[in-house]
mmCIF file with all atom_site columns, C-alpha atoms in Angstrom:
data_model
loop_
_atom_site.group_PDB
_atom_site.id
_atom_site.type_symbol
_atom_site.label_atom_id
_atom_site.label_alt_id
_atom_site.label_comp_id
_atom_site.label_asym_id
_atom_site.label_entity_id
_atom_site.label_seq_id
_atom_site.pdbx_PDB_ins_code
_atom_site.Cartn_x
_atom_site.Cartn_y
_atom_site.Cartn_z
_atom_site.occupancy
_atom_site.B_iso_or_equiv
_atom_site.pdbx_formal_charge
_atom_site.auth_seq_id
_atom_site.auth_comp_id
_atom_site.auth_asym_id
_atom_site.auth_atom_id
_atom_site.pdbx_PDB_model_num
ATOM 1  C CA . MET A 1 1  ? -6.936  56.535 3.936  1.00 0.00 ? 169 MET A CA 1
ATOM 2  C CA . THR A 1 2  ? -5.807  58.456 7.037  1.00 0.00 ? 170 THR A CA 1
ATOM 3  C CA . ASP A 1 3  ? -7.524  59.985 9.942  1.00 0.00 ? 171 ASP A CA 1
ATOM 4  C CA . ALA A 1 4  ? -6.454  62.676 12.394 1.00 0.00 ? 172 ALA A CA 1
ATOM 5  C CA . VAL A 1 5  ? -4.201  60.203 14.323 1.00 0.00 ? 173 VAL A CA 1
ATOM 6  C CA . GLY A 1 6  ? -2.528  58.273 11.568 1.00 0.00 ? 174 GLY A CA 1
ATOM 7  C CA . SER A 1 7  ? -2.960  55.584 8.976  1.00 0.00 ? 175 SER A CA 1
ATOM 8  C CA . ILE A 1 8  ? -5.681  53.017 9.243  1.00 0.00 ? 176 ILE A CA 1
ATOM 9  C CA . ASP A 1 9  ? -3.300  50.384 7.757  1.00 0.00 ? 177 ASP A CA 1
ATOM 10 C CA . MET A 1 10 ? -0.517  51.041 10.279 1.00 0.00 ? 178 MET A CA 1
ATOM 11 C CA . PRO A 1 11 ? -1.536  51.315 13.957 1.00 0.00 ? 179 PRO A CA 1
ATOM 12 C CA . ASP A 1 12 ? -0.035  53.953 16.111 1.00 0.00 ? 180 ASP A CA 1
ATOM 13 C CA . ALA A 1 13 ? 2.685   53.096 18.516 1.00 0.00 ? 181 ALA A CA 1
ATOM 14 C CA . GLU A 1 14 ? 0.363   53.726 21.450 1.00 0.00 ? 182 GLU A CA 1
ATOM 15 C CA . ASP A 1 15 ? -1.960  50.971 20.368 1.00 0.00 ? 183 ASP A CA 1
ATOM 16 C CA . GLU A 1 16 ? 0.661   48.339 20.595 1.00 0.00 ? 184 GLU A CA 1
ATOM 17 C CA . ALA A 1 17 ? 1.400   46.932 24.064 1.00 0.00 ? 185 ALA A CA 1
ATOM 18 C CA . PRO A 1 18 ? 5.150   46.472 24.675 1.00 0.00 ? 186 PRO A CA 1
ATOM 19 C CA . GLU A 1 19 ? 5.952   43.019 25.944 1.00 0.00 ? 187 GLU A CA 1
ATOM 20 C CA . SER A 1 20 ? 8.616   44.161 28.289 1.00 0.00 ? 188 SER A CA 1
ATOM 21 C CA . LYS A 1 21 ? 6.100   45.674 30.784 1.00 0.00 ? 189 LYS A CA 1
ATOM 22 C CA . LYS A 1 22 ? 5.915   44.191 34.184 1.00 0.00 ? 190 LYS A CA 1
ATOM 23 C CA . LYS A 1 23 ? 2.856   42.279 35.013 1.00 0.00 ? 191 LYS A CA 1
ATOM 24 C CA . THR A 1 24 ? 0.834   43.992 37.740 1.00 0.00 ? 192 THR A CA 1
ATOM 25 C CA . ARG A 1 25 ? -0.524  42.202 40.753 1.00 0.00 ? 193 ARG A CA 1
ATOM 26 C CA . LYS A 1 26 ? -3.974  40.664 40.254 1.00 0.00 ? 194 LYS A CA 1
ATOM 27 C CA . GLY A 1 27 ? -5.509  41.922 43.450 1.00 0.00 ? 195 GLY A CA 1
ATOM 28 C CA . GLY A 1 28 ? -4.400  45.559 42.998 1.00 0.00 ? 196 GLY A CA 1
ATOM 29 C CA . LYS A 1 29 ? -5.190  47.800 45.881 1.00 0.00 ? 197 LYS A CA 1
ATOM 30 C CA . ARG A 1 30 ? -7.874  45.551 47.127 1.00 0.00 ? 198 ARG A CA 1
ATOM 31 C CA . GLY A 1 31 ? -5.442  42.833 48.170 1.00 0.00 ? 199 GLY A CA 1
ATOM 32 C CA . LYS A 1 32 ? -3.648  45.143 50.564 1.00 0.00 ? 200 LYS A CA 1
ATOM 33 C CA . LYS A 1 33 ? -6.811  46.244 52.631 1.00 0.00 ? 201 LYS A CA 1
ATOM 34 C CA . GLY A 1 34 ? -8.660  44.471 55.271 1.00 0.00 ? 202 GLY A CA 1
ATOM 35 C CA . PRO A 1 35 ? -12.405 43.733 55.253 1.00 0.00 ? 203 PRO A CA 1
ATOM 36 C CA . LEU A 1 36 ? -13.370 47.192 56.632 1.00 0.00 ? 204 LEU A CA 1
ATOM 37 C CA . GLY A 1 37 ? -11.120 48.978 54.087 1.00 0.00 ? 205 GLY A CA 1
ATOM 38 C CA . ARG A 1 38 ? -12.729 47.020 51.299 1.00 0.00 ? 206 ARG A CA 1
ATOM 39 C CA . LEU A 1 39 ? -16.193 47.848 52.619 1.00 0.00 ? 207 LEU A CA 1
ATOM 40 C CA . ALA A 1 40 ? -15.253 51.595 52.850 1.00 0.00 ? 208 ALA A CA 1
ATOM 41 C CA . LEU A 1 41 ? -13.950 51.470 49.247 1.00 0.00 ? 209 LEU A CA 1
ATOM 42 C CA . PHE A 1 42 ? -17.153 49.711 48.168 1.00 0.00 ? 210 PHE A CA 1
ATOM 43 C CA . TYR A 1 43 ? -19.223 52.489 49.830 1.00 0.00 ? 211 TYR A CA 1
ATOM 44 C CA . ARG A 1 44 ? -17.179 55.226 48.219 1.00 0.00 ? 212 ARG A CA 1
ATOM 45 C CA . GLN A 1 45 ? -17.655 53.558 44.782 1.00 0.00 ? 213 GLN A CA 1
ATOM 46 C CA . ILE A 1 46 ? -21.416 53.456 45.266 1.00 0.00 ? 214 ILE A CA 1
ATOM 47 C CA . VAL A 1 47 ? -21.552 57.159 46.183 1.00 0.00 ? 215 VAL A CA 1
ATOM 48 C CA . ALA A 1 48 ? -19.415 58.039 43.212 1.00 0.00 ? 216 ALA A CA 1
ATOM 49 C CA . GLU A 1 49 ? -21.697 56.017 40.914 1.00 0.00 ? 217 GLU A CA 1
ATOM 50 C CA . LEU A 1 50 ? -24.848 57.629 42.283 1.00 0.00 ? 218 LEU A CA 1
ATOM 51 C CA . ARG A 1 51 ? -23.327 61.042 41.618 1.00 0.00 ? 219 ARG A CA 1
ATOM 52 C CA . LYS A 1 52 ? -23.155 60.115 37.940 1.00 0.00 ? 220 LYS A CA 1
ATOM 53 C CA . VAL A 1 53 ? -26.869 59.336 37.704 1.00 0.00 ? 221 VAL A CA 1
ATOM 54 C CA . VAL A 1 54 ? -29.038 61.800 35.847 1.00 0.00 ? 222 VAL A CA 1
ATOM 55 C CA . TRP A 1 55 ? -32.171 62.068 38.040 1.00 0.00 ? 223 TRP A CA 1
ATOM 56 C CA . PRO A 1 56 ? -35.497 62.912 36.369 1.00 0.00 ? 224 PRO A CA 1
ATOM 57 C CA . THR A 1 57 ? -37.222 66.193 37.235 1.00 0.00 ? 225 THR A CA 1
ATOM 58 C CA . ARG A 1 58 ? -40.605 66.179 38.895 1.00 0.00 ? 226 ARG A CA 1
ATOM 59 C CA . SER A 1 59 ? -42.478 66.719 35.610 1.00 0.00 ? 227 SER A CA 1
ATOM 60 C CA . GLN A 1 60 ? -40.599 63.905 33.924 1.00 0.00 ? 228 GLN A CA 1
ATOM 61 C CA . LEU A 1 61 ? -41.314 61.563 36.822 1.00 0.00 ? 229 LEU A CA 1
ATOM 62 C CA . SER A 1 62 ? -45.065 62.465 36.648 1.00 0.00 ? 230 SER A CA 1
ATOM 63 C CA . THR A 1 63 ? -45.046 61.849 33.019 1.00 0.00 ? 231 THR A CA 1
ATOM 64 C CA . TYR A 1 64 ? -43.287 58.478 33.291 1.00 0.00 ? 232 TYR A CA 1
ATOM 65 C CA . THR A 1 65 ? -45.630 57.413 36.155 1.00 0.00 ? 233 THR A CA 1
ATOM 66 C CA . ALA A 1 66 ? -48.796 58.388 34.144 1.00 0.00 ? 234 ALA A CA 1
ATOM 67 C CA . VAL A 1 67 ? -47.421 56.332 31.094 1.00 0.00 ? 235 VAL A CA 1
ATOM 68 C CA . VAL A 1 68 ? -46.848 53.315 33.266 1.00 0.00 ? 236 VAL A CA 1
ATOM 69 C CA . ILE A 1 69 ? -50.244 53.480 34.849 1.00 0.00 ? 237 ILE A CA 1
ATOM 70 C CA . VAL A 1 70 ? -52.042 53.874 31.559 1.00 0.00 ? 238 VAL A CA 1
ATOM 71 C CA . PHE A 1 71 ? -50.050 51.034 29.972 1.00 0.00 ? 239 PHE A CA 1
ATOM 72 C CA . VAL A 1 72 ? -50.877 48.745 32.930 1.00 0.00 ? 240 VAL A CA 1
ATOM 73 C CA . VAL A 1 73 ? -54.547 49.665 32.731 1.00 0.00 ? 241 VAL A CA 1
ATOM 74 C CA . VAL A 1 74 ? -54.642 48.866 28.959 1.00 0.00 ? 242 VAL A CA 1
ATOM 75 C CA . MET A 1 75 ? -52.846 45.551 29.480 1.00 0.00 ? 243 MET A CA 1
ATOM 76 C CA . ILE A 1 76 ? -55.285 44.581 32.202 1.00 0.00 ? 244 ILE A CA 1
ATOM 77 C CA . GLY A 1 77 ? -58.225 45.402 29.871 1.00 0.00 ? 245 GLY A CA 1
ATOM 78 C CA . LEU A 1 78 ? -56.642 43.341 27.035 1.00 0.00 ? 246 LEU A CA 1
ATOM 79 C CA . VAL A 1 79 ? -56.058 40.365 29.261 1.00 0.00 ? 247 VAL A CA 1
ATOM 80 C CA . THR A 1 80 ? -59.560 40.624 30.730 1.00 0.00 ? 248 THR A CA 1
ATOM 81 C CA . VAL A 1 81 ? -61.117 40.667 27.252 1.00 0.00 ? 249 VAL A CA 1
ATOM 82 C CA . ILE A 1 82 ? -58.997 37.751 26.113 1.00 0.00 ? 250 ILE A CA 1
ATOM 83 C CA . ASP A 1 83 ? -59.853 35.812 29.248 1.00 0.00 ? 251 ASP A CA 1
ATOM 84 C CA . PHE A 1 84 ? -63.585 36.354 28.903 1.00 0.00 ? 252 PHE A CA 1
ATOM 85 C CA . GLY A 1 85 ? -63.285 35.338 25.178 1.00 0.00 ? 253 GLY A CA 1
ATOM 86 C CA . PHE A 1 86 ? -61.584 32.019 26.053 1.00 0.00 ? 254 PHE A CA 1
ATOM 87 C CA . ALA A 1 87 ? -64.102 31.306 28.735 1.00 0.00 ? 255 ALA A CA 1
ATOM 88 C CA . ARG A 1 88 ? -66.985 31.731 26.354 1.00 0.00 ? 256 ARG A CA 1
ATOM 89 C CA . VAL A 1 89 ? -65.181 29.479 23.782 1.00 0.00 ? 257 VAL A CA 1
ATOM 90 C CA . ILE A 1 90 ? -64.564 26.869 26.341 1.00 0.00 ? 258 ILE A CA 1
ATOM 91 C CA . LYS A 1 91 ? -68.222 27.015 27.553 1.00 0.00 ? 259 LYS A CA 1
ATOM 92 C CA . TYR A 1 92 ? -69.417 26.662 23.899 1.00 0.00 ? 260 TYR A CA 1
ATOM 93 C CA . VAL A 1 93 ? -67.144 23.801 23.155 1.00 0.00 ? 261 VAL A CA 1
ATOM 94 C CA . PHE A 1 94 ? -67.534 21.776 26.408 1.00 0.00 ? 262 PHE A CA 1
ATOM 95 C CA . GLY A 1 95 ? -71.165 22.690 27.047 1.00 0.00 ? 263 GLY A CA 1
#
């Protein structure tokens, strides 16, 4: 069976890592910079990640907020009913 790249039984040449490659330094660019340079790199990475975030619209945010509030109110009611039930059972058993 073959796919668009090649045979499943025989891997492509790109998949195999040549053993004659030089090993790279473990620290990379980070090892060459001082503390302020590393802090600036960290800040740039944070900003880059925040640009990738898909922020909800105002209507989505309102919907999500309403769902959470309704869920919390339902759970409070459920726990309250169970708590009163246990209190009555304990009063009945122990007097």
